[in-house]
């Protein structure tokens, strides 16, 4: 092989490598663009105790926390409850007391957290009503296995979060109180 042929071969190899690198760069840029546009939220639902005033003064809240992990602003349109597996038997929208926690719709910037709260001291019968009027399946244990909090962002899919065990236990205990009355 002459020197001229070797130079032509290396020229072709260089062109192929440049083409492969260009296609790889396009795939990486498309992946980064799509992952940045995705809604990513970290959510939880449980009972939280607020320590206020003099010692012994506490308030309990059902607290639904939503943290925005995405690089874009996310608006939470609705927060609700559902149970029944894939074929949702019960779905409801949760309203929140003004002045306590956040209200829907709520814009959340990157890294910010929204706290949606139901104060149990202001709504003493909420757990019993929830356990007896919303969850109509008997036995309630089966419904509680599929109970989820639904977070509805304005863009993207609905996010479902399993409530913490303490909240599920309190709902279960409240259902027994509802059966007595």
PDB file of N, CA, C and O in Angstrom, residues 39-69:
ATOM      1  N   UNK A  39     -41.423  15.733  34.611  1.00  0.00           N
ATOM      2  CA  UNK A  39     -41.860  16.094  35.955  1.00  0.00           C
ATOM      3  C   UNK A  39     -41.351  15.022  36.909  1.00  0.00           C
ATOM      4  O   UNK A  39     -41.631  13.841  36.727  1.00  0.00           O
ATOM      5  N   UNK A  40     -40.573  15.433  37.920  1.00  0.00           N
ATOM      6  CA  UNK A  40     -40.049  14.496  38.931  1.00  0.00           C
ATOM      7  C   UNK A  40     -40.391  15.066  40.292  1.00  0.00           C
ATOM      8  O   UNK A  40     -39.910  16.140  40.660  1.00  0.00           O
ATOM      9  N   UNK A  41     -41.208  14.337  41.032  1.00  0.00           N
ATOM     10  CA  UNK A  41     -41.640  14.782  42.344  1.00  0.00           C
ATOM     11  C   UNK A  41     -41.343  13.716  43.393  1.00  0.00           C
ATOM     12  O   UNK A  41     -41.462  12.527  43.120  1.00  0.00           O
ATOM     13  N   UNK A  42     -40.968  14.157  44.576  1.00  0.00           N
ATOM     14  CA  UNK A  42     -40.849  13.266  45.736  1.00  0.00           C
ATOM     15  C   UNK A  42     -42.025  13.597  46.639  1.00  0.00           C
ATOM     16  O   UNK A  42     -42.208  14.755  47.022  1.00  0.00           O
ATOM     17  N   UNK A  43     -42.842  12.606  46.969  1.00  0.00           N
ATOM     18  CA  UNK A  43     -44.076  12.851  47.720  1.00  0.00           C
ATOM     19  C   UNK A  43     -44.177  11.898  48.916  1.00  0.00           C
ATOM     20  O   UNK A  43     -43.643  10.800  48.878  1.00  0.00           O
ATOM     21  N   UNK A  44     -44.894  12.368  49.931  1.00  0.00           N
ATOM     22  CA  UNK A  44     -45.219  11.517  51.072  1.00  0.00           C
ATOM     23  C   UNK A  44     -46.555  11.961  51.637  1.00  0.00           C
ATOM     24  O   UNK A  44     -47.013  13.079  51.402  1.00  0.00           O
ATOM     25  N   UNK A  45     -47.192  11.079  52.384  1.00  0.00           N
ATOM     26  CA  UNK A  45     -48.462  11.382  53.050  1.00  0.00           C
ATOM     27  C   UNK A  45     -48.456  10.685  54.397  1.00  0.00           C
ATOM     28  O   UNK A  45     -48.272   9.474  54.474  1.00  0.00           O
ATOM     29  N   UNK A  46     -48.644  11.464  55.449  1.00  0.00           N
ATOM     30  CA  UNK A  46     -48.634  10.880  56.778  1.00  0.00           C
ATOM     31  C   UNK A  46     -49.180  11.849  57.805  1.00  0.00           C
ATOM     32  O   UNK A  46     -49.664  12.927  57.464  1.00  0.00           O
ATOM     33  N   UNK A  47     -49.105  11.464  59.047  1.00  0.00           N
ATOM     34  CA  UNK A  47     -49.557  12.323  60.138  1.00  0.00           C
ATOM     35  C   UNK A  47     -48.328  13.017  60.715  1.00  0.00           C
ATOM     36  O   UNK A  47     -47.323  12.372  61.003  1.00  0.00           O
ATOM     37  N   UNK A  48     -48.431  14.340  60.872  1.00  0.00           N
ATOM     38  CA  UNK A  48     -47.355  15.129  61.453  1.00  0.00           C
ATOM     39  C   UNK A  48     -47.906  15.882  62.655  1.00  0.00           C
ATOM     40  O   UNK A  48     -49.058  16.291  62.665  1.00  0.00           O
ATOM     41  N   UNK A  49     -47.065  16.058  63.645  1.00  0.00           N
ATOM     42  CA  UNK A  49     -47.445  16.767  64.870  1.00  0.00           C
ATOM     43  C   UNK A  49     -46.758  18.117  64.861  1.00  0.00           C
ATOM     44  O   UNK A  49     -45.551  18.217  64.647  1.00  0.00           O
ATOM     45  N   UNK A  50     -47.555  19.167  65.068  1.00  0.00           N
ATOM     46  CA  UNK A  50     -47.037  20.529  65.140  1.00  0.00           C
ATOM     47  C   UNK A  50     -46.909  20.910  66.613  1.00  0.00           C
ATOM     48  O   UNK A  50     -47.881  20.838  67.362  1.00  0.00           O
ATOM     49  N   UNK A  51     -45.734  21.285  67.015  1.00  0.00           N
ATOM     50  CA  UNK A  51     -45.483  21.688  68.400  1.00  0.00           C
ATOM     51  C   UNK A  51     -45.694  23.192  68.481  1.00  0.00           C
ATOM     52  O   UNK A  51     -44.957  23.953  67.863  1.00  0.00           O
ATOM     53  N   UNK A  52     -46.717  23.633  69.224  1.00  0.00           N
ATOM     54  CA  UNK A  52     -47.029  25.056  69.323  1.00  0.00           C
ATOM     55  C   UNK A  52     -47.238  25.455  70.776  1.00  0.00           C
ATOM     56  O   UNK A  52     -47.573  24.628  71.610  1.00  0.00           O
ATOM     57  N   UNK A  53     -47.065  26.747  71.047  1.00  0.00           N
ATOM     58  CA  UNK A  53     -47.417  27.291  72.342  1.00  0.00           C
ATOM     59  C   UNK A  53     -46.680  26.644  73.497  1.00  0.00           C
ATOM     60  O   UNK A  53     -45.559  26.163  73.377  1.00  0.00           O
ATOM     61  N   UNK A  54     -47.352  26.597  74.661  1.00  0.00           N
ATOM     62  CA  UNK A  54     -46.719  26.038  75.864  1.00  0.00           C
ATOM     63  C   UNK A  54     -46.529  24.525  75.726  1.00  0.00           C
ATOM     64  O   UNK A  54     -47.140  23.893  74.868  1.00  0.00           O
ATOM     65  N   UNK A  55     -45.689  23.961  76.586  1.00  0.00           N
ATOM     66  CA  UNK A  55     -45.465  22.505  76.531  1.00  0.00           C
ATOM     67  C   UNK A  55     -46.784  21.734  76.623  1.00  0.00           C
ATOM     68  O   UNK A  55     -47.672  22.091  77.379  1.00  0.00           O
ATOM     69  N   UNK A  56     -46.876  20.695  75.853  1.00  0.00           N
ATOM     70  CA  UNK A  56     -48.086  19.877  75.845  1.00  0.00           C
ATOM     71  C   UNK A  56     -49.106  20.311  74.811  1.00  0.00           C
ATOM     72  O   UNK A  56     -50.062  19.600  74.552  1.00  0.00           O
ATOM     73  N   UNK A  57     -48.922  21.493  74.220  1.00  0.00           N
ATOM     74  CA  UNK A  57     -49.844  21.967  73.178  1.00  0.00           C
ATOM     75  C   UNK A  57     -49.354  21.465  71.822  1.00  0.00           C
ATOM     76  O   UNK A  57     -48.307  21.893  71.346  1.00  0.00           O
ATOM     77  N   UNK A  58     -50.042  20.542  71.244  1.00  0.00           N
ATOM     78  CA  UNK A  58     -49.679  20.017  69.935  1.00  0.00           C
ATOM     79  C   UNK A  58     -50.912  19.959  69.061  1.00  0.00           C
ATOM     80  O   UNK A  58     -52.041  19.910  69.551  1.00  0.00           O
ATOM     81  N   UNK A  59     -50.671  19.972  67.767  1.00  0.00           N
ATOM     82  CA  UNK A  59     -51.742  19.804  66.791  1.00  0.00           C
ATOM     83  C   UNK A  59     -51.313  18.713  65.818  1.00  0.00           C
ATOM     84  O   UNK A  59     -50.165  18.664  65.390  1.00  0.00           O
ATOM     85  N   UNK A  60     -52.268  17.869  65.469  1.00  0.00           N
ATOM     86  CA  UNK A  60     -51.992  16.823  64.476  1.00  0.00           C
ATOM     87  C   UNK A  60     -52.577  17.253  63.132  1.00  0.00           C
ATOM     88  O   UNK A  60     -53.663  17.826  63.075  1.00  0.00           O
ATOM     89  N   UNK A  61     -51.818  16.941  62.088  1.00  0.00           N
ATOM     90  CA  UNK A  61     -52.253  17.228  60.723  1.00  0.00           C
ATOM     91  C   UNK A  61     -52.010  15.992  59.867  1.00  0.00           C
ATOM     92  O   UNK A  61     -51.028  15.281  60.067  1.00  0.00           O
ATOM     93  N   UNK A  62     -52.897  15.771  58.917  1.00  0.00           N
ATOM     94  CA  UNK A  62     -52.543  14.866  57.827  1.00  0.00           C
ATOM     95  C   UNK A  62     -51.761  15.740  56.872  1.00  0.00           C
ATOM     96  O   UNK A  62     -52.257  16.765  56.411  1.00  0.00           O
ATOM     97  N   UNK A  63     -50.527  15.364  56.624  1.00  0.00           N
ATOM     98  CA  UNK A  63     -49.625  16.193  55.846  1.00  0.00           C
ATOM     99  C   UNK A  63     -49.231  15.457  54.566  1.00  0.00           C
ATOM    100  O   UNK A  63     -48.775  14.319  54.611  1.00  0.00           O
ATOM    101  N   UNK A  64     -49.446  16.126  53.445  1.00  0.00           N
ATOM    102  CA  UNK A  64     -49.039  15.595  52.145  1.00  0.00           C
ATOM    103  C   UNK A  64     -47.961  16.531  51.620  1.00  0.00           C
ATOM    104  O   UNK A  64     -48.232  17.691  51.317  1.00  0.00           O
ATOM    105  N   UNK A  65     -46.738  16.034  51.554  1.00  0.00           N
ATOM    106  CA  UNK A  65     -45.603  16.846  51.107  1.00  0.00           C
ATOM    107  C   UNK A  65     -45.198  16.487  49.699  1.00  0.00           C
ATOM    108  O   UNK A  65     -45.151  15.316  49.332  1.00  0.00           O
ATOM    109  N   UNK A  66     -44.903  17.524  48.902  1.00  0.00           N
ATOM    110  CA  UNK A  66     -44.496  17.324  47.508  1.00  0.00           C
ATOM    111  C   UNK A  66     -43.260  18.181  47.256  1.00  0.00           C
ATOM    112  O   UNK A  66     -43.318  19.407  47.394  1.00  0.00           O
ATOM    113  N   UNK A  67     -42.146  17.550  46.904  1.00  0.00           N
ATOM    114  CA  UNK A  67     -40.910  18.264  46.592  1.00  0.00           C
ATOM    115  C   UNK A  67     -40.622  18.124  45.105  1.00  0.00           C
ATOM    116  O   UNK A  67     -40.671  17.023  44.556  1.00  0.00           O
ATOM    117  N   UNK A  68     -40.305  19.242  44.461  1.00  0.00           N
ATOM    118  CA  UNK A  68     -40.011  19.255  43.031  1.00  0.00           C
ATOM    119  C   UNK A  68     -38.541  18.918  42.815  1.00  0.00           C
ATOM    120  O   UNK A  68     -37.660  19.666  43.214  1.00  0.00           O
ATOM    121  N   UNK A  69     -38.271  17.783  42.175  1.00  0.00           N
ATOM    122  CA  UNK A  69     -36.900  17.358  41.860  1.00  0.00           C
ATOM    123  C   UNK A  69     -36.520  17.688  40.424  1.00  0.00           C
ATOM    124  O   UNK A  69     -35.368  17.509  40.036  1.00  0.00           O
TER     125      UNK A  69
END
